[in-house]
mmCIF file of C-alpha atoms and ligand atoms in Angstrom:
data_model
loop_
_atom_site.group_PDB
_atom_site.id
_atom_site.type_symbol
_atom_site.label_atom_id
_atom_site.label_comp_id
_atom_site.label_asym_id
_atom_site.label_seq_id
_atom_site.Cartn_x
_atom_site.Cartn_y
_atom_site.Cartn_z
ATOM 1 C CA MET A 1 71.029 110.615 97.209
ATOM 2 C CA HIS A 2 74.118 112.109 95.560
ATOM 3 C CA THR A 3 77.080 109.744 95.609
ATOM 4 C CA GLN A 4 80.415 111.438 96.191
ATOM 5 C CA VAL A 5 83.692 109.912 95.039
ATOM 6 C CA GLY A 6 86.998 110.796 96.662
ATOM 7 C CA ILE A 7 89.886 109.835 98.887
ATOM 8 C CA ASP A 8 88.642 111.479 102.073
ATOM 9 C CA VAL A 9 89.042 108.819 104.760
ATOM 10 C CA GLU A 10 87.727 111.185 107.427
ATOM 11 C CA GLN A 11 84.486 111.790 105.553
ATOM 12 C CA ALA A 12 84.060 108.060 104.909
ATOM 13 C CA ALA A 13 84.574 107.404 108.623
ATOM 14 C CA LEU A 14 82.014 110.024 109.674
ATOM 15 C CA LEU A 15 79.429 108.576 107.291
ATOM 16 C CA LEU A 16 80.038 105.046 108.590
ATOM 17 C CA GLU A 17 79.686 106.308 112.159
ATOM 18 C CA GLN A 18 76.285 107.717 111.183
ATOM 19 C CA GLY A 19 75.192 104.304 109.895
ATOM 20 C CA GLU A 20 75.622 105.180 106.197
ATOM 21 C CA LEU A 21 77.099 102.909 103.530
ATOM 22 C CA VAL A 22 80.479 103.618 101.941
ATOM 23 C CA ALA A 23 82.065 101.700 99.072
ATOM 24 C CA ILE A 24 85.670 100.886 99.884
ATOM 25 C CA PRO A 25 88.621 99.742 97.793
ATOM 26 C CA THR A 26 90.324 96.500 98.739
ATOM 27 C CA GLU A 27 92.983 94.486 96.943
ATOM 28 C CA THR A 28 90.329 91.938 95.846
ATOM 29 C CA VAL A 29 87.286 93.955 94.674
ATOM 30 C CA TYR A 30 85.434 97.050 95.921
ATOM 31 C CA GLY A 31 83.310 96.369 99.006
ATOM 32 C CA LEU A 32 80.035 97.945 100.126
ATOM 33 C CA ALA A 33 80.812 98.682 103.753
ATOM 34 C CA ALA A 34 78.803 99.363 106.896
ATOM 35 C CA ASN A 35 79.556 99.295 110.613
ATOM 36 C CA ALA A 36 79.586 95.512 111.178
ATOM 37 C CA LEU A 37 78.220 95.934 114.706
ATOM 38 C CA ASN A 38 75.238 98.029 113.596
ATOM 39 C CA ALA A 39 72.494 95.648 112.441
ATOM 40 C CA GLN A 40 70.407 98.417 110.913
ATOM 41 C CA ALA A 41 73.288 99.735 108.815
ATOM 42 C CA CYS A 42 74.107 96.176 107.682
ATOM 43 C CA ALA A 43 70.469 95.602 106.715
ATOM 44 C CA ARG A 44 70.829 98.494 104.240
ATOM 45 C CA ILE A 45 73.638 96.609 102.481
ATOM 46 C CA PHE A 46 71.176 93.838 101.610
ATOM 47 C CA GLU A 47 68.610 96.383 100.472
ATOM 48 C CA VAL A 48 70.997 98.353 98.248
ATOM 49 C CA LYS A 49 72.540 95.226 96.705
ATOM 50 C CA ASN A 50 69.204 93.461 96.413
ATOM 51 C CA ARG A 51 70.996 90.621 98.126
ATOM 52 C CA PRO A 52 69.023 87.713 99.595
ATOM 53 C CA SER A 53 69.243 87.621 103.374
ATOM 54 C CA PHE A 54 70.634 84.055 103.341
ATOM 55 C CA ASP A 55 73.908 85.303 101.793
ATOM 56 C CA PRO A 56 76.177 86.385 104.693
ATOM 57 C CA LEU A 57 78.693 89.263 104.686
ATOM 58 C CA ILE A 58 82.453 89.273 105.218
ATOM 59 C CA VAL A 59 83.675 91.258 108.232
ATOM 60 C CA HIS A 60 86.806 93.317 107.552
ATOM 61 C CA LEU A 61 89.300 93.853 110.363
ATOM 62 C CA ALA A 62 91.932 96.515 110.988
ATOM 63 C CA ALA A 63 95.457 95.306 110.262
ATOM 64 C CA SER A 64 97.411 94.182 113.278
ATOM 65 C CA SER A 65 100.516 92.122 113.790
ATOM 66 C CA ASP A 66 98.548 90.264 116.468
ATOM 67 C CA CYS A 67 96.337 88.051 114.303
ATOM 68 C CA GLU A 68 95.089 86.104 117.301
ATOM 69 C CA ALA A 69 93.715 89.244 118.950
ATOM 70 C CA ALA A 70 92.196 90.410 115.663
ATOM 71 C CA LEU A 71 90.443 87.056 115.158
ATOM 72 C CA ALA A 72 89.350 86.977 118.791
ATOM 73 C CA SER A 73 87.529 90.294 118.359
ATOM 74 C CA CYS A 74 84.777 88.437 116.448
ATOM 75 C CA ALA A 75 85.564 84.687 116.649
ATOM 76 C CA ARG A 76 84.724 82.513 119.645
ATOM 77 C CA VAL A 77 87.038 79.658 118.669
ATOM 78 C CA ILE A 78 90.328 79.959 116.780
ATOM 79 C CA PRO A 79 91.587 76.610 115.470
ATOM 80 C CA ASP A 80 95.323 76.195 114.859
ATOM 81 C CA TRP A 81 94.876 76.057 111.081
ATOM 82 C CA ALA A 82 93.104 79.427 111.112
ATOM 83 C CA LEU A 83 95.774 81.152 113.167
ATOM 84 C CA LYS A 84 98.449 79.699 110.920
ATOM 85 C CA LEU A 85 96.714 80.971 107.772
ATOM 86 C CA ALA A 86 96.029 84.402 109.239
ATOM 87 C CA ARG A 87 99.680 84.756 110.254
ATOM 88 C CA ALA A 88 100.847 83.645 106.826
ATOM 89 C CA PHE A 89 98.450 85.566 104.563
ATOM 90 C CA TRP A 90 96.940 88.538 106.424
ATOM 91 C CA PRO A 91 96.552 91.246 105.430
ATOM 92 C CA GLY A 92 95.567 89.615 102.134
ATOM 93 C CA PRO A 93 92.913 88.036 99.891
ATOM 94 C CA LEU A 94 91.936 85.287 102.350
ATOM 95 C CA THR A 95 88.710 85.018 104.383
ATOM 96 C CA LEU A 96 88.375 82.670 107.362
ATOM 97 C CA VAL A 97 84.988 81.343 108.496
ATOM 98 C CA LEU A 98 84.967 80.694 112.249
ATOM 99 C CA PRO A 99 82.476 80.322 115.120
ATOM 100 C CA ARG A 100 81.204 83.803 115.876
ATOM 101 C CA LYS A 101 81.018 85.849 119.034
ATOM 102 C CA PRO A 102 77.556 87.164 120.016
ATOM 103 C CA LEU A 103 78.498 90.786 119.295
ATOM 104 C CA VAL A 104 78.337 90.044 115.557
ATOM 105 C CA PRO A 105 74.714 90.722 114.540
ATOM 106 C CA ASP A 106 72.600 87.928 113.029
ATOM 107 C CA ILE A 107 72.057 89.877 109.848
ATOM 108 C CA VAL A 108 75.807 89.840 109.109
ATOM 109 C CA THR A 109 76.031 86.038 109.330
ATOM 110 C CA SER A 110 72.551 85.280 107.966
ATOM 111 C CA GLY A 111 71.826 83.716 111.321
ATOM 112 C CA LEU A 112 74.695 81.217 111.030
ATOM 113 C CA ASP A 113 76.797 80.396 114.054
ATOM 114 C CA THR A 114 79.914 81.313 112.064
ATOM 115 C CA VAL A 115 81.354 84.598 110.822
ATOM 116 C CA ALA A 116 83.598 85.293 107.818
ATOM 117 C CA LEU A 117 86.664 87.398 108.719
ATOM 118 C CA ARG A 118 89.325 89.094 106.617
ATOM 119 C CA MET A 119 92.098 91.653 107.035
ATOM 120 C CA PRO A 120 92.284 93.480 103.685
ATOM 121 C CA ALA A 121 95.609 94.668 102.229
ATOM 122 C CA HIS A 122 94.777 98.078 100.824
ATOM 123 C CA THR A 123 96.221 101.275 102.265
ATOM 124 C CA LEU A 124 93.017 103.340 102.070
ATOM 125 C CA ALA A 125 90.838 100.546 103.457
ATOM 126 C CA GLN A 126 93.279 100.088 106.292
ATOM 127 C CA ARG A 127 93.434 103.796 107.085
ATOM 128 C CA LEU A 128 89.645 103.751 107.311
ATOM 129 C CA LEU A 129 89.563 100.596 109.469
ATOM 130 C CA GLU A 130 92.108 102.135 111.831
ATOM 131 C CA ARG A 131 90.099 105.324 112.044
ATOM 132 C CA VAL A 132 86.715 103.799 112.999
ATOM 133 C CA PRO A 133 86.129 101.979 116.296
ATOM 134 C CA PHE A 134 84.358 99.000 114.676
ATOM 135 C CA PRO A 135 85.008 96.377 111.966
ATOM 136 C CA LEU A 136 83.342 96.803 108.567
ATOM 137 C CA ALA A 137 80.892 94.330 107.083
ATOM 138 C CA ALA A 138 81.340 94.456 103.324
ATOM 139 C CA PRO A 139 80.245 92.212 100.484
ATOM 140 C CA SER A 140 81.259 93.128 96.945
ATOM 141 C CA ALA A 141 79.836 96.528 95.915
ATOM 142 C CA ASN A 142 77.661 95.291 93.018
ATOM 143 C CA PRO A 143 73.987 94.403 92.659
ATOM 144 C CA PHE A 144 73.481 90.766 93.643
ATOM 145 C CA GLY A 145 74.454 88.291 90.940
ATOM 146 C CA PHE A 146 76.388 90.762 88.765
ATOM 147 C CA VAL A 147 80.101 91.072 88.085
ATOM 148 C CA SER A 148 82.091 92.490 91.036
ATOM 149 C CA PRO A 149 83.522 96.041 90.729
ATOM 150 C CA THR A 150 87.275 96.555 90.473
ATOM 151 C CA THR A 151 87.270 100.360 90.047
ATOM 152 C CA ALA A 152 85.392 103.237 91.706
ATOM 153 C CA GLN A 153 83.723 103.915 88.345
ATOM 154 C CA HIS A 154 82.310 100.356 88.282
ATOM 155 C CA VAL A 155 80.724 101.035 91.683
ATOM 156 C CA LEU A 156 79.285 104.349 90.494
ATOM 157 C CA ASP A 157 77.895 102.739 87.342
ATOM 158 C CA GLN A 158 75.865 100.247 89.362
ATOM 159 C CA LEU A 159 75.233 101.790 92.783
ATOM 160 C CA GLY A 160 75.532 105.529 92.084
ATOM 161 C CA GLY A 161 72.695 107.456 93.759
ATOM 162 C CA ARG A 162 72.136 104.670 96.294
ATOM 163 C CA ILE A 163 75.149 105.133 98.573
ATOM 164 C CA ALA A 164 76.732 108.161 100.216
ATOM 165 C CA TYR A 165 80.385 107.826 99.284
ATOM 166 C CA VAL A 166 82.860 105.834 97.207
ATOM 167 C CA LEU A 167 86.387 105.821 98.562
ATOM 168 C CA ASP A 168 88.496 105.749 95.405
ATOM 169 C CA GLY A 169 91.548 103.534 95.768
ATOM 170 C CA GLY A 170 92.220 102.974 92.072
ATOM 171 C CA SER A 171 92.093 99.604 90.330
ATOM 172 C CA CYS A 172 92.066 96.531 92.533
ATOM 173 C CA ARG A 173 95.451 94.807 92.530
ATOM 174 C CA VAL A 174 94.136 91.214 92.751
ATOM 175 C CA GLY A 175 90.812 91.676 90.975
ATOM 176 C CA LEU A 176 89.050 88.523 92.239
ATOM 177 C CA GLU A 177 87.050 88.018 95.435
ATOM 178 C CA SER A 178 88.898 86.510 98.400
ATOM 179 C CA THR A 179 89.555 82.811 98.833
ATOM 180 C CA ILE A 180 87.361 81.508 101.683
ATOM 181 C CA VAL A 181 88.441 78.749 104.073
ATOM 182 C CA GLY A 182 86.174 77.266 106.724
ATOM 183 C CA GLU A 183 85.990 74.074 108.747
ATOM 184 C CA GLN A 184 84.016 70.892 108.122
ATOM 185 C CA GLY A 185 84.302 67.784 110.280
ATOM 186 C CA GLY A 186 87.166 69.335 112.227
ATOM 187 C CA ARG A 187 89.256 69.990 109.110
ATOM 188 C CA PRO A 188 89.878 73.121 107.040
ATOM 189 C CA VAL A 189 88.117 73.159 103.651
ATOM 190 C CA VAL A 190 88.134 75.672 100.832
ATOM 191 C CA LEU A 191 84.624 77.144 100.576
ATOM 192 C CA ARG A 192 85.364 79.452 97.654
ATOM 193 C CA LEU A 193 88.332 79.759 95.294
ATOM 194 C CA GLY A 194 89.589 83.304 94.957
ATOM 195 C CA GLY A 195 92.463 85.745 95.087
ATOM 196 C CA LEU A 196 94.831 83.513 97.064
ATOM 197 C CA GLY A 197 95.985 80.460 95.091
ATOM 198 C CA LEU A 198 95.251 76.949 96.333
ATOM 199 C CA GLU A 199 98.967 76.121 96.037
ATOM 200 C CA GLU A 200 99.828 78.819 98.568
ATOM 201 C CA LEU A 201 97.221 77.536 101.033
ATOM 202 C CA GLU A 202 98.455 73.978 100.601
ATOM 203 C CA ASN A 203 102.056 75.058 101.137
ATOM 204 C CA ALA A 204 100.945 76.283 104.547
ATOM 205 C CA LEU A 205 98.519 73.500 105.533
ATOM 206 C CA GLY A 206 99.130 70.456 103.349
ATOM 207 C CA PRO A 207 96.525 69.019 100.941
ATOM 208 C CA LEU A 208 93.082 70.629 101.203
ATOM 209 C CA THR A 209 89.667 69.639 99.942
ATOM 210 C CA LEU A 210 87.310 71.919 98.068
ATOM 211 C CA ALA A 211 83.772 72.042 99.414
ATOM 212 C CA THR A 212 81.208 70.575 97.049
ATOM 213 C CA SER A 213 78.575 73.027 95.837
ATOM 214 C CA SER A 214 76.086 71.783 98.441
ATOM 215 C CA GLY A 215 78.630 72.189 101.252
ATOM 216 C CA ALA A 216 80.019 75.455 99.915
ATOM 217 C CA SER A 217 79.387 78.935 101.242
ATOM 218 C CA PRO A 218 75.708 79.795 101.450
ATOM 219 C CA GLY A 219 76.159 82.587 98.926
ATOM 220 C CA SER A 220 78.056 80.444 96.427
ATOM 221 C CA LEU A 221 75.087 80.033 94.144
ATOM 222 C CA GLU A 222 75.519 78.316 90.827
ATOM 223 C CA SER A 223 74.568 81.353 88.773
ATOM 224 C CA HIS A 224 76.644 84.297 89.869
ATOM 225 C CA TYR A 225 79.150 86.891 88.769
ATOM 226 C CA ALA A 226 77.215 87.103 85.519
ATOM 227 C CA PRO A 227 77.199 89.638 82.688
ATOM 228 C CA ARG A 228 73.845 90.158 80.951
ATOM 229 C CA THR A 229 75.082 88.743 77.651
ATOM 230 C CA PRO A 230 74.993 84.932 77.339
ATOM 231 C CA LEU A 231 78.467 83.573 78.055
ATOM 232 C CA TYR A 232 79.966 80.289 76.912
ATOM 233 C CA PHE A 233 82.824 78.951 79.032
ATOM 234 C CA ASP A 234 85.636 76.823 77.578
ATOM 235 C CA ASP A 235 83.994 77.145 74.212
ATOM 236 C CA LEU A 236 85.058 79.212 71.183
ATOM 237 C CA GLY A 237 82.635 77.420 68.854
ATOM 238 C CA TYR A 238 80.497 80.365 67.861
ATOM 239 C CA ARG A 239 80.132 79.134 64.268
ATOM 240 C CA ALA A 240 78.599 75.894 65.519
ATOM 241 C CA ARG A 241 75.946 78.077 67.131
ATOM 242 C CA GLY A 242 75.209 79.821 63.873
ATOM 243 C CA LEU A 243 76.994 83.060 64.795
ATOM 244 C CA SER A 244 79.386 85.034 62.607
ATOM 245 C CA PRO A 245 82.631 86.663 63.823
ATOM 246 C CA GLU A 246 80.881 90.072 63.743
ATOM 247 C CA GLN A 247 78.273 88.875 66.248
ATOM 248 C CA VAL A 248 80.496 87.674 69.085
ATOM 249 C CA GLY A 249 82.789 88.898 71.837
ATOM 250 C CA LEU A 250 85.779 86.835 72.932
ATOM 251 C CA LEU A 251 87.508 86.616 76.281
ATOM 252 C CA LEU A 252 90.940 85.068 75.807
ATOM 253 C CA PHE A 253 94.048 84.361 77.853
ATOM 254 C CA ARG A 254 97.107 85.269 75.749
ATOM 255 C CA ALA A 255 96.323 85.987 72.108
ATOM 256 C CA PRO A 256 93.455 87.231 69.941
ATOM 257 C CA LEU A 257 91.872 85.256 67.094
ATOM 258 C CA SER A 258 92.472 86.660 63.636
ATOM 259 C CA GLU A 259 88.927 86.165 62.307
ATOM 260 C CA VAL A 260 87.053 88.236 64.944
ATOM 261 C CA PRO A 261 87.288 92.080 64.908
ATOM 262 C CA PRO A 262 90.065 93.040 67.369
ATOM 263 C CA ASP A 263 87.921 95.449 69.377
ATOM 264 C CA GLN A 264 85.468 92.624 70.136
ATOM 265 C CA GLN A 265 88.184 90.661 71.910
ATOM 266 C CA GLU A 266 89.632 90.972 75.392
ATOM 267 C CA VAL A 267 93.028 89.364 75.923
ATOM 268 C CA LEU A 268 93.686 89.131 79.658
ATOM 269 C CA SER A 269 97.470 88.675 79.651
ATOM 270 C CA MET A 270 99.676 88.692 76.561
ATOM 271 C CA SER A 271 102.575 87.417 78.682
ATOM 272 C CA GLY A 272 100.534 84.526 80.096
ATOM 273 C CA ASP A 273 100.544 85.834 83.670
ATOM 274 C CA LEU A 274 97.508 84.494 85.560
ATOM 275 C CA ASN A 275 97.722 87.258 88.194
ATOM 276 C CA GLU A 276 97.488 89.854 85.442
ATOM 277 C CA ALA A 277 94.627 87.913 83.867
ATOM 278 C CA ALA A 278 92.741 87.888 87.198
ATOM 279 C CA ARG A 279 93.306 91.625 87.604
ATOM 280 C CA ASN A 280 91.789 92.276 84.162
ATOM 281 C CA LEU A 281 88.959 89.731 84.240
ATOM 282 C CA PHE A 282 85.987 91.672 85.611
ATOM 283 C CA ALA A 283 86.725 94.923 83.742
ATOM 284 C CA ALA A 284 87.017 92.881 80.529
ATOM 285 C CA LEU A 285 83.670 91.186 81.171
ATOM 286 C CA ARG A 286 82.057 94.577 81.731
ATOM 287 C CA ARG A 287 83.525 95.994 78.519
ATOM 288 C CA LEU A 288 82.323 93.018 76.474
ATOM 289 C CA ASP A 289 78.907 93.245 78.095
ATOM 290 C CA ALA A 290 78.642 96.963 77.259
ATOM 291 C CA LEU A 291 79.843 96.315 73.717
ATOM 292 C CA ALA A 292 77.251 93.581 73.302
ATOM 293 C CA ALA A 293 74.547 96.050 74.291
ATOM 294 C CA SER A 294 75.774 98.892 72.036
ATOM 295 C CA ARG A 295 76.688 96.796 69.010
ATOM 296 C CA GLY A 296 74.238 93.955 69.267
ATOM 297 C CA LEU A 297 76.754 91.173 69.935
ATOM 298 C CA ARG A 298 74.876 87.971 70.627
ATOM 299 C CA ALA A 299 77.203 86.135 73.002
ATOM 300 C CA ILE A 300 80.591 86.084 74.733
ATOM 301 C CA PHE A 301 82.824 83.058 74.192
ATOM 302 C CA THR A 302 85.694 82.274 76.554
ATOM 303 C CA GLN A 303 88.660 79.965 76.811
ATOM 304 C CA LYS A 304 89.453 77.812 79.787
ATOM 305 C CA PHE A 305 92.434 79.121 81.754
ATOM 306 C CA PRO A 306 95.236 76.885 83.092
ATOM 307 C CA GLU A 307 94.083 75.161 86.308
ATOM 308 C CA ARG A 308 96.838 76.580 88.474
ATOM 309 C CA GLY A 309 97.353 79.706 90.589
ATOM 310 C CA LEU A 310 94.554 82.200 90.042
ATOM 311 C CA GLY A 311 93.548 80.319 86.870
ATOM 312 C CA ARG A 312 91.358 78.056 89.013
ATOM 313 C CA ALA A 313 89.395 80.968 90.432
ATOM 314 C CA ILE A 314 89.107 82.597 86.989
ATOM 315 C CA ASN A 315 87.614 79.347 85.631
ATOM 316 C CA ASP A 316 85.303 79.133 88.638
ATOM 317 C CA ARG A 317 83.943 82.647 87.982
ATOM 318 C CA LEU A 318 83.551 82.072 84.253
ATOM 319 C CA ARG A 319 81.790 78.753 84.847
ATOM 320 C CA ARG A 320 79.308 80.479 87.170
ATOM 321 C CA ALA A 321 78.901 83.400 84.765
ATOM 322 C CA SER A 322 78.012 80.908 82.039
ATOM 323 C CA PHE A 323 75.342 79.058 83.973
ATOM 324 C CA ARG A 324 71.864 79.357 82.487
ATOM 325 C CA PRO A 325 69.020 77.421 84.031
ATOM 326 C CA ALA A 326 67.427 75.061 81.505
HETATM 327 P P1 AMP B 401 80.977 88.679 98.728
HETATM 328 O O1 AMP B 401 81.802 89.550 99.600
HETATM 329 O O2 AMP B 401 79.915 89.404 97.973
HETATM 330 O O3 AMP B 401 81.820 87.824 97.857
HETATM 331 O O4 AMP B 401 80.151 87.696 99.679
HETATM 332 C C1 AMP B 401 80.661 87.141 100.821
HETATM 333 C C2 AMP B 401 80.620 85.658 100.717
HETATM 334 O O5 AMP B 401 81.277 85.104 101.846
HETATM 335 C C3 AMP B 401 79.226 85.062 100.787
HETATM 336 O O6 AMP B 401 78.607 85.021 99.526
HETATM 337 C C4 AMP B 401 79.480 83.674 101.321
HETATM 338 O O7 AMP B 401 79.777 82.799 100.248
HETATM 339 C C5 AMP B 401 80.743 83.834 102.157
HETATM 340 N N1 AMP B 401 80.464 83.791 103.600
HETATM 341 C C6 AMP B 401 80.233 84.816 104.419
HETATM 342 N N2 AMP B 401 79.965 84.421 105.670
HETATM 343 C C7 AMP B 401 80.011 83.072 105.660
HETATM 344 C C8 AMP B 401 79.804 82.064 106.645
HETATM 345 N N3 AMP B 401 79.493 82.340 107.919
HETATM 346 N N4 AMP B 401 79.927 80.783 106.261
HETATM 347 C C9 AMP B 401 80.253 80.477 104.999
HETATM 348 N N5 AMP B 401 80.462 81.386 104.019
HETATM 349 C C10 AMP B 401 80.332 82.673 104.332
HETATM 350 MG MG1 MG B 402 79.686 89.257 95.751
#
């Protein structure tokens, strides 16, 4: 299959109506979209991504000022906390997990009684969602377990030839997957840290708990979001591992280290802006990974980012990227 790249919303819509897959830009990362109400089309998402069927998809909704109606299109129950969050942060990088209506196919929710819903804030994605008469199921447009794509080229690099069309919306403005909030024991809990800061959620709802890894989202596996090169999180001690400056890549927050060649270092935000750092994170990981392959770098070493704003989600992704089973 030849994968086309462009900004033709009409063509993307026609393909989706035919049950094809289209990669779409969102403010978080690129998604691999299918008609969320077409089980067969959604099954192809799992096939193309090589995604295990126990990892459910996020359903993307057309923007509307009536958040209650939008939620009610797929959710059977809408708790007060969910309506409050949707009204405060939609369209935006926030996903809500709520009891699902029967029209949402089992394959989308991995058979769970809940469905993950989000209204993305990206002009092209929204034009597409307004154009088609169904919501779009879309996980990140990368092979399962790899780093999420934040440009159309990233999608092409990994899924080119396997999907019909990539809608090119430029670089993703947020650059991290959405924050996911669900309910446990009648109370909202954060199931995954992401593109909306915990502080902002807590400003709206008061103190929140983070789900433990066993209670977290089914897809929140320990090892995830990983480059192929071994990655050490919160650890710049390459010498202690017997490596020289020429053999390592560094992922840093504000400033490079003088002893390592400059082109083997990625500095995510010289000005110390965590939003900018988040926006640059995945592209930087990809560049270091590619450099490791071409130049024989042995490992990537990273700092820990400040535990505030998007720094928490950056640390979460790097921690998962660094996980290696014993
Ligand atoms: P991705 O878009 O690739 O980041 O994947 C979507 C993620 O949303 C999954 O990996 C799950 O962690 C989460 N998710 C989707 N549906 C549900 C659900 N019903 N309950 C809990 N988490 C969900
Ligand atoms: Mg993903």
